[in-house]
């Protein structure tokens, strides 16, 4: 699977239920937000800037599309990624 | 000199033009107009916006997103779709103007086969709408099924 996202945030490889999300973040980003699409289902993860990081996949059904983002204000960069059933 | 009594009779007034039939006709026309207009607003996915929907709020980000949602062109809306939707559910889920923009995005992604990343975005949008527990998003609930069938 090709990386999804552009400058600042990229998801590498498939995202499988119960697995991890591999993300590459920009050099200024220290937090990645992962959400199933509501404020109550949004989790923030501290990450190492400029590196590849592993984030846990939230407990959602297969087929759910997750929203991942980094950045502040309207400079937020957002990526969509689908959770695959194992 | 003798004064003769004079009896003045008021002229007979014609029957009023406002008959019961015309009253009912006007009433029925008004009722049809209201229901048709309401159905159009409902179908367009928008809750009624207040007159000051674009008035400055003191929150520069919200103001900018509102302008995009209501006054932005379709191309601008599509370009910034991820920003608009993610900000709406993460910070401004009670804002009717932003949900109006999401309603516009629903129309665009359903109608346009060339919409970027169409299938994934449609399913992501359906998830956001289904999870929204705010009255202002209720008119969009019926679109979720159509969004999930987008391929």
PDB file of C-alpha atoms in Angstrom:
ATOM      1  CA  UNK A   1       0.000   0.000   0.000  1.00  0.00           C
ATOM      2  CA  UNK A   2       1.352   3.387  -0.932  1.00  0.00           C
ATOM      3  CA  UNK A   3       1.885   6.038   1.712  1.00  0.00           C
ATOM      4  CA  UNK A   4      -1.076   8.332   2.288  1.00  0.00           C
ATOM      5  CA  UNK A   5      -0.731  11.995   3.005  1.00  0.00           C
ATOM      6  CA  UNK A   6       1.715  14.666   2.059  1.00  0.00           C
ATOM      7  CA  UNK A   7       4.033  17.045   3.839  1.00  0.00           C
ATOM      8  CA  UNK A   8       3.948  16.775   7.586  1.00  0.00           C
ATOM      9  CA  UNK A   9       2.092  13.507   7.970  1.00  0.00           C
ATOM     10  CA  UNK A  10       2.226  10.221   6.102  1.00  0.00           C
ATOM     11  CA  UNK A  11       0.747   6.870   6.949  1.00  0.00           C
ATOM     12  CA  UNK A  12       2.908   3.979   5.847  1.00  0.00           C
ATOM     13  CA  UNK A  13       1.506   0.517   5.193  1.00  0.00           C
ATOM     14  CA  UNK A  14      -1.899  -0.970   5.957  1.00  0.00           C
ATOM     15  CA  UNK A  15      -3.782  -0.285   9.157  1.00  0.00           C
ATOM     16  CA  UNK A  16      -5.245  -3.455  10.634  1.00  0.00           C
ATOM     17  CA  UNK A  17      -7.601  -3.908  13.570  1.00  0.00           C
ATOM     18  CA  UNK A  18      -5.664  -4.480  16.764  1.00  0.00           C
ATOM     19  CA  UNK A  19      -2.408  -3.433  15.110  1.00  0.00           C
ATOM     20  CA  UNK A  20      -0.477  -0.214  14.843  1.00  0.00           C
ATOM     21  CA  UNK A  21      -0.460   2.788  12.555  1.00  0.00           C
ATOM     22  CA  UNK A  22       2.940   3.672  11.185  1.00  0.00           C
ATOM     23  CA  UNK A  23       3.180   7.407  10.665  1.00  0.00           C
ATOM     24  CA  UNK A  24       5.947   9.658   9.485  1.00  0.00           C
ATOM     25  CA  UNK A  25       5.661  13.145  10.945  1.00  0.00           C
ATOM     26  CA  UNK A  26       7.287  16.452  10.103  1.00  0.00           C
ATOM     27  CA  UNK A  27      10.147  18.008  12.012  1.00  0.00           C
ATOM     28  CA  UNK A  28       7.874  20.421  13.904  1.00  0.00           C
ATOM     29  CA  UNK A  29       5.119  18.063  14.911  1.00  0.00           C
ATOM     30  CA  UNK A  30       5.086  16.504  18.348  1.00  0.00           C
ATOM     31  CA  UNK A  31       1.487  15.298  18.510  1.00  0.00           C
ATOM     32  CA  UNK A  32      -0.654  13.174  16.213  1.00  0.00           C
ATOM     33  CA  UNK A  33      -4.424  13.060  16.717  1.00  0.00           C
ATOM     34  CA  UNK A  34      -6.355   9.931  15.756  1.00  0.00           C
ATOM     35  CA  UNK A  35     -10.136   9.979  15.561  1.00  0.00           C
ATOM     36  CA  UNK A  36     -13.016   7.843  14.339  1.00  0.00           C
ATOM     37  CA  UNK A  37     -14.916  11.026  13.521  1.00  0.00           C
ATOM     38  CA  UNK A  38     -16.135  12.583  16.732  1.00  0.00           C
ATOM     39  CA  UNK A  39     -14.616  14.700  19.468  1.00  0.00           C
ATOM     40  CA  UNK A  40     -15.266  11.969  22.015  1.00  0.00           C
ATOM     41  CA  UNK A  41     -13.346   9.430  19.960  1.00  0.00           C
ATOM     42  CA  UNK A  42     -10.251  11.535  19.408  1.00  0.00           C
ATOM     43  CA  UNK A  43      -6.983  10.500  21.019  1.00  0.00           C
ATOM     44  CA  UNK A  44      -3.735  12.418  20.972  1.00  0.00           C
ATOM     45  CA  UNK A  45      -0.380  10.667  20.788  1.00  0.00           C
ATOM     46  CA  UNK A  46       2.980  12.219  21.550  1.00  0.00           C
ATOM     47  CA  UNK A  47       5.413  11.470  18.726  1.00  0.00           C
ATOM     48  CA  UNK A  48       9.055  12.053  17.918  1.00  0.00           C
ATOM     49  CA  UNK A  49       9.312  14.876  15.327  1.00  0.00           C
ATOM     50  CA  UNK A  50      10.836  14.025  11.988  1.00  0.00           C
ATOM     51  CA  UNK A  51      10.701  10.293  12.660  1.00  0.00           C
ATOM     52  CA  UNK A  52       8.569   7.280  11.930  1.00  0.00           C
ATOM     53  CA  UNK A  53       6.274   6.499  14.850  1.00  0.00           C
ATOM     54  CA  UNK A  54       3.956   3.636  15.771  1.00  0.00           C
ATOM     55  CA  UNK A  55       0.484   4.456  17.089  1.00  0.00           C
ATOM     56  CA  UNK A  56      -2.090   1.973  18.358  1.00  0.00           C
ATOM     57  CA  UNK A  57      -5.158   1.437  16.202  1.00  0.00           C
ATOM     58  CA  UNK A  58      -8.241   2.465  18.187  1.00  0.00           C
ATOM     59  CA  UNK A  59     -10.882  -0.208  18.850  1.00  0.00           C
ATOM     60  CA  UNK A  60     -13.159   0.339  15.861  1.00  0.00           C
ATOM     61  CA  UNK A  61     -14.859  -2.081  13.452  1.00  0.00           C
ATOM     62  CA  UNK A  62     -13.111  -3.060  10.233  1.00  0.00           C
ATOM     63  CA  UNK A  63     -13.964  -0.667   7.430  1.00  0.00           C
ATOM     64  CA  UNK A  64     -13.963   2.381   9.678  1.00  0.00           C
ATOM     65  CA  UNK A  65     -12.140   5.330   8.168  1.00  0.00           C
ATOM     66  CA  UNK A  66      -9.916   7.089  10.695  1.00  0.00           C
ATOM     67  CA  UNK A  67      -9.000  10.765  10.700  1.00  0.00           C
ATOM     68  CA  UNK A  68      -5.369  11.508  11.552  1.00  0.00           C
ATOM     69  CA  UNK A  69      -3.963  15.004  11.809  1.00  0.00           C
ATOM     70  CA  UNK A  70      -1.050  17.105  12.970  1.00  0.00           C
ATOM     71  CA  UNK A  71      -0.479  20.821  13.207  1.00  0.00           C
ATOM     72  CA  UNK A  72      -2.122  23.766  14.863  1.00  0.00           C
ATOM     73  CA  UNK A  73      -4.947  26.010  13.765  1.00  0.00           C
ATOM     74  CA  UNK A  74      -5.858  26.016  10.115  1.00  0.00           C
ATOM     75  CA  UNK A  75      -2.422  24.618   9.299  1.00  0.00           C
ATOM     76  CA  UNK A  76      -3.764  21.264  10.357  1.00  0.00           C
ATOM     77  CA  UNK A  77      -2.789  18.494   7.956  1.00  0.00           C
ATOM     78  CA  UNK A  78      -5.279  15.651   7.774  1.00  0.00           C
ATOM     79  CA  UNK A  79      -5.043  12.123   6.413  1.00  0.00           C
ATOM     80  CA  UNK A  80      -7.783   9.516   6.076  1.00  0.00           C
ATOM     81  CA  UNK A  81      -6.955   5.869   6.567  1.00  0.00           C
ATOM     82  CA  UNK A  82      -9.174   2.801   6.515  1.00  0.00           C
ATOM     83  CA  UNK A  83      -8.950   0.145   9.218  1.00  0.00           C
ATOM     84  CA  UNK A  84      -8.839  -3.327   7.690  1.00  0.00           C
ATOM     85  CA  UNK A  85     -10.228  -6.429   9.350  1.00  0.00           C
ATOM     86  CA  UNK A  86      -7.449  -8.942  10.134  1.00  0.00           C
TER      87      UNK A  86
ATOM     88  CA  UNK B   1     -94.080  74.642   7.941  1.00  0.00           C
ATOM     89  CA  UNK B   2     -94.325  70.966   8.434  1.00  0.00           C
ATOM     90  CA  UNK B   3     -91.430  68.687   8.704  1.00  0.00           C
ATOM     91  CA  UNK B   4     -91.924  65.332   7.130  1.00  0.00           C
ATOM     92  CA  UNK B   5     -90.022  62.430   8.579  1.00  0.00           C
ATOM     93  CA  UNK B   6     -87.476  61.039   6.231  1.00  0.00           C
ATOM     94  CA  UNK B   7     -86.281  57.505   6.630  1.00  0.00           C
ATOM     95  CA  UNK B   8     -82.815  56.944   5.396  1.00  0.00           C
ATOM     96  CA  UNK B   9     -81.974  53.435   4.456  1.00  0.00           C
ATOM     97  CA  UNK B  10     -78.369  52.564   4.079  1.00  0.00           C
ATOM     98  CA  UNK B  11     -77.551  51.109   0.703  1.00  0.00           C
ATOM     99  CA  UNK B  12     -77.315  47.400   0.683  1.00  0.00           C
ATOM    100  CA  UNK B  13     -73.692  46.392   0.981  1.00  0.00           C
ATOM    101  CA  UNK B  14     -72.490  43.837  -1.488  1.00  0.00           C
ATOM    102  CA  UNK B  15     -71.452  40.517  -0.093  1.00  0.00           C
ATOM    103  CA  UNK B  16     -67.833  40.415   1.048  1.00  0.00           C
ATOM    104  CA  UNK B  17     -65.334  39.193  -1.517  1.00  0.00           C
ATOM    105  CA  UNK B  18     -63.553  37.188   1.140  1.00  0.00           C
ATOM    106  CA  UNK B  19     -65.633  34.096   1.080  1.00  0.00           C
ATOM    107  CA  UNK B  20     -64.986  30.977   3.028  1.00  0.00           C
ATOM    108  CA  UNK B  21     -63.893  29.247  -0.150  1.00  0.00           C
ATOM    109  CA  UNK B  22     -61.246  31.836  -1.001  1.00  0.00           C
ATOM    110  CA  UNK B  23     -60.044  31.827   2.599  1.00  0.00           C
ATOM    111  CA  UNK B  24     -59.562  28.069   2.426  1.00  0.00           C
ATOM    112  CA  UNK B  25     -57.824  28.355  -0.933  1.00  0.00           C
ATOM    113  CA  UNK B  26     -55.337  30.911   0.378  1.00  0.00           C
ATOM    114  CA  UNK B  27     -54.788  28.844   3.507  1.00  0.00           C
ATOM    115  CA  UNK B  28     -54.160  25.680   1.527  1.00  0.00           C
ATOM    116  CA  UNK B  29     -51.736  27.471  -0.785  1.00  0.00           C
ATOM    117  CA  UNK B  30     -49.822  28.828   2.194  1.00  0.00           C
ATOM    118  CA  UNK B  31     -49.670  25.414   3.828  1.00  0.00           C
ATOM    119  CA  UNK B  32     -48.389  23.828   0.607  1.00  0.00           C
ATOM    120  CA  UNK B  33     -45.740  26.524   0.258  1.00  0.00           C
ATOM    121  CA  UNK B  34     -44.548  26.107   3.811  1.00  0.00           C
ATOM    122  CA  UNK B  35     -44.331  22.327   3.546  1.00  0.00           C
ATOM    123  CA  UNK B  36     -42.621  22.396   0.162  1.00  0.00           C
ATOM    124  CA  UNK B  37     -40.127  25.007   1.323  1.00  0.00           C
ATOM    125  CA  UNK B  38     -39.458  23.057   4.480  1.00  0.00           C
ATOM    126  CA  UNK B  39     -38.909  19.900   2.483  1.00  0.00           C
ATOM    127  CA  UNK B  40     -36.446  21.716   0.242  1.00  0.00           C
ATOM    128  CA  UNK B  41     -34.477  23.002   3.216  1.00  0.00           C
ATOM    129  CA  UNK B  42     -34.504  19.538   4.761  1.00  0.00           C
ATOM    130  CA  UNK B  43     -33.438  17.891   1.513  1.00  0.00           C
ATOM    131  CA  UNK B  44     -30.618  20.356   1.047  1.00  0.00           C
ATOM    132  CA  UNK B  45     -29.231  19.151   4.332  1.00  0.00           C
ATOM    133  CA  UNK B  46     -29.165  22.439   6.028  1.00  0.00           C
ATOM    134  CA  UNK B  47     -30.525  23.538   9.290  1.00  0.00           C
ATOM    135  CA  UNK B  48     -31.842  27.067   9.039  1.00  0.00           C
ATOM    136  CA  UNK B  49     -29.018  29.507   9.437  1.00  0.00           C
ATOM    137  CA  UNK B  50     -29.358  32.586  11.580  1.00  0.00           C
ATOM    138  CA  UNK B  51     -29.079  35.930   9.830  1.00  0.00           C
ATOM    139  CA  UNK B  52     -25.752  36.576  11.527  1.00  0.00           C
ATOM    140  CA  UNK B  53     -24.237  33.269  10.431  1.00  0.00           C
ATOM    141  CA  UNK B  54     -21.204  35.050   9.033  1.00  0.00           C
ATOM    142  CA  UNK B  55     -20.896  37.721  11.721  1.00  0.00           C
ATOM    143  CA  UNK B  56     -17.468  37.815  13.381  1.00  0.00           C
ATOM    144  CA  UNK B  57     -17.311  35.557  16.424  1.00  0.00           C
ATOM    145  CA  UNK B  58     -13.945  36.607  17.810  1.00  0.00           C
ATOM    146  CA  UNK B  59     -12.582  33.211  16.795  1.00  0.00           C
ATOM    147  CA  UNK B  60     -10.615  33.779  13.590  1.00  0.00           C
ATOM    148  CA  UNK B  61     -10.470  30.098  12.719  1.00  0.00           C
ATOM    149  CA  UNK B  62     -14.196  29.604  13.096  1.00  0.00           C
ATOM    150  CA  UNK B  63     -14.914  32.728  11.047  1.00  0.00           C
ATOM    151  CA  UNK B  64     -12.687  31.516   8.235  1.00  0.00           C
ATOM    152  CA  UNK B  65     -14.216  28.042   8.239  1.00  0.00           C
ATOM    153  CA  UNK B  66     -17.718  29.541   8.195  1.00  0.00           C
ATOM    154  CA  UNK B  67     -16.862  31.666   5.169  1.00  0.00           C
ATOM    155  CA  UNK B  68     -15.531  28.572   3.426  1.00  0.00           C
ATOM    156  CA  UNK B  69     -18.630  26.544   4.327  1.00  0.00           C
ATOM    157  CA  UNK B  70     -21.163  29.120   3.159  1.00  0.00           C
ATOM    158  CA  UNK B  71     -19.493  31.431   0.674  1.00  0.00           C
ATOM    159  CA  UNK B  72     -16.643  29.275  -0.602  1.00  0.00           C
ATOM    160  CA  UNK B  73     -16.820  27.962  -4.141  1.00  0.00           C
ATOM    161  CA  UNK B  74     -17.284  24.250  -4.708  1.00  0.00           C
ATOM    162  CA  UNK B  75     -13.633  24.007  -5.726  1.00  0.00           C
ATOM    163  CA  UNK B  76     -12.478  25.688  -2.503  1.00  0.00           C
ATOM    164  CA  UNK B  77     -14.752  23.492  -0.450  1.00  0.00           C
ATOM    165  CA  UNK B  78     -13.387  20.338  -2.051  1.00  0.00           C
ATOM    166  CA  UNK B  79      -9.813  21.554  -1.677  1.00  0.00           C
ATOM    167  CA  UNK B  80     -10.206  22.159   2.057  1.00  0.00           C
ATOM    168  CA  UNK B  81     -12.699  19.358   2.761  1.00  0.00           C
ATOM    169  CA  UNK B  82     -10.536  17.508   5.288  1.00  0.00           C
ATOM    170  CA  UNK B  83      -9.851  20.684   7.235  1.00  0.00           C
ATOM    171  CA  UNK B  84     -13.504  21.701   7.344  1.00  0.00           C
ATOM    172  CA  UNK B  85     -14.861  18.316   8.375  1.00  0.00           C
ATOM    173  CA  UNK B  86     -12.162  17.574  10.952  1.00  0.00           C
ATOM    174  CA  UNK B  87     -12.536  20.983  12.603  1.00  0.00           C
ATOM    175  CA  UNK B  88     -16.298  20.623  12.656  1.00  0.00           C
ATOM    176  CA  UNK B  89     -16.365  17.347  14.537  1.00  0.00           C
ATOM    177  CA  UNK B  90     -13.359  18.047  16.736  1.00  0.00           C
ATOM    178  CA  UNK B  91     -14.098  21.623  17.863  1.00  0.00           C
ATOM    179  CA  UNK B  92     -17.237  23.196  16.422  1.00  0.00           C
ATOM    180  CA  UNK B  93     -19.801  20.410  16.337  1.00  0.00           C
ATOM    181  CA  UNK B  94     -22.662  22.751  17.289  1.00  0.00           C
ATOM    182  CA  UNK B  95     -22.052  25.239  14.493  1.00  0.00           C
ATOM    183  CA  UNK B  96     -24.878  25.217  11.931  1.00  0.00           C
ATOM    184  CA  UNK B  97     -22.858  27.091   9.312  1.00  0.00           C
ATOM    185  CA  UNK B  98     -20.119  24.465   9.268  1.00  0.00           C
ATOM    186  CA  UNK B  99     -22.680  21.667   9.004  1.00  0.00           C
ATOM    187  CA  UNK B 100     -24.150  23.536   6.057  1.00  0.00           C
ATOM    188  CA  UNK B 101     -20.743  23.212   4.416  1.00  0.00           C
ATOM    189  CA  UNK B 102     -20.708  19.506   5.198  1.00  0.00           C
ATOM    190  CA  UNK B 103     -24.132  19.238   3.556  1.00  0.00           C
ATOM    191  CA  UNK B 104     -22.651  20.824   0.454  1.00  0.00           C
ATOM    192  CA  UNK B 105     -19.799  18.326   0.534  1.00  0.00           C
ATOM    193  CA  UNK B 106     -22.329  15.478   0.753  1.00  0.00           C
ATOM    194  CA  UNK B 107     -23.993  16.722  -2.428  1.00  0.00           C
ATOM    195  CA  UNK B 108     -20.678  17.086  -4.213  1.00  0.00           C
ATOM    196  CA  UNK B 109     -19.219  13.711  -3.305  1.00  0.00           C
ATOM    197  CA  UNK B 110     -22.464  11.893  -4.156  1.00  0.00           C
ATOM    198  CA  UNK B 111     -22.881  13.661  -7.506  1.00  0.00           C
ATOM    199  CA  UNK B 112     -19.308  13.860  -8.767  1.00  0.00           C
ATOM    200  CA  UNK B 113     -17.665  10.614  -9.868  1.00  0.00           C
ATOM    201  CA  UNK B 114     -14.359  12.482 -10.177  1.00  0.00           C
ATOM    202  CA  UNK B 115     -14.355  13.695  -6.562  1.00  0.00           C
ATOM    203  CA  UNK B 116     -10.854  13.150  -5.141  1.00  0.00           C
ATOM    204  CA  UNK B 117     -10.463  10.008  -3.036  1.00  0.00           C
ATOM    205  CA  UNK B 118     -14.217   9.698  -3.420  1.00  0.00           C
ATOM    206  CA  UNK B 119     -15.042   6.362  -1.813  1.00  0.00           C
ATOM    207  CA  UNK B 120     -12.877   6.798   1.281  1.00  0.00           C
ATOM    208  CA  UNK B 121     -13.964  10.383   1.850  1.00  0.00           C
ATOM    209  CA  UNK B 122     -17.636   9.450   1.463  1.00  0.00           C
ATOM    210  CA  UNK B 123     -17.305   6.706   4.066  1.00  0.00           C
ATOM    211  CA  UNK B 124     -15.369   8.984   6.400  1.00  0.00           C
ATOM    212  CA  UNK B 125     -18.061  11.642   6.018  1.00  0.00           C
ATOM    213  CA  UNK B 126     -20.789   9.075   6.702  1.00  0.00           C
ATOM    214  CA  UNK B 127     -18.986   8.093   9.899  1.00  0.00           C
ATOM    215  CA  UNK B 128     -18.790  11.705  11.059  1.00  0.00           C
ATOM    216  CA  UNK B 129     -22.482  12.283  10.372  1.00  0.00           C
ATOM    217  CA  UNK B 130     -23.546   9.061  12.080  1.00  0.00           C
ATOM    218  CA  UNK B 131     -21.484   9.898  15.156  1.00  0.00           C
ATOM    219  CA  UNK B 132     -22.730  13.459  15.410  1.00  0.00           C
ATOM    220  CA  UNK B 133     -25.048  13.676  18.392  1.00  0.00           C
ATOM    221  CA  UNK B 134     -26.066  17.262  17.826  1.00  0.00           C
ATOM    222  CA  UNK B 135     -29.468  18.413  16.565  1.00  0.00           C
ATOM    223  CA  UNK B 136     -27.886  20.657  13.975  1.00  0.00           C
ATOM    224  CA  UNK B 137     -26.514  17.596  12.150  1.00  0.00           C
ATOM    225  CA  UNK B 138     -29.782  15.653  12.248  1.00  0.00           C
ATOM    226  CA  UNK B 139     -30.950  16.718   8.753  1.00  0.00           C
ATOM    227  CA  UNK B 140     -27.849  15.057   7.307  1.00  0.00           C
ATOM    228  CA  UNK B 141     -28.469  11.657   8.868  1.00  0.00           C
ATOM    229  CA  UNK B 142     -30.462  10.508   5.861  1.00  0.00           C
ATOM    230  CA  UNK B 143     -27.440  11.149   3.630  1.00  0.00           C
ATOM    231  CA  UNK B 144     -25.226   8.679   5.486  1.00  0.00           C
ATOM    232  CA  UNK B 145     -26.672   5.682   3.666  1.00  0.00           C
ATOM    233  CA  UNK B 146     -26.168   7.330   0.276  1.00  0.00           C
ATOM    234  CA  UNK B 147     -22.603   8.204   1.234  1.00  0.00           C
ATOM    235  CA  UNK B 148     -21.884   4.609   2.222  1.00  0.00           C
ATOM    236  CA  UNK B 149     -23.021   3.394  -1.187  1.00  0.00           C
ATOM    237  CA  UNK B 150     -20.567   5.670  -3.027  1.00  0.00           C
ATOM    238  CA  UNK B 151     -17.884   3.628  -4.801  1.00  0.00           C
TER     239      UNK B 151
END
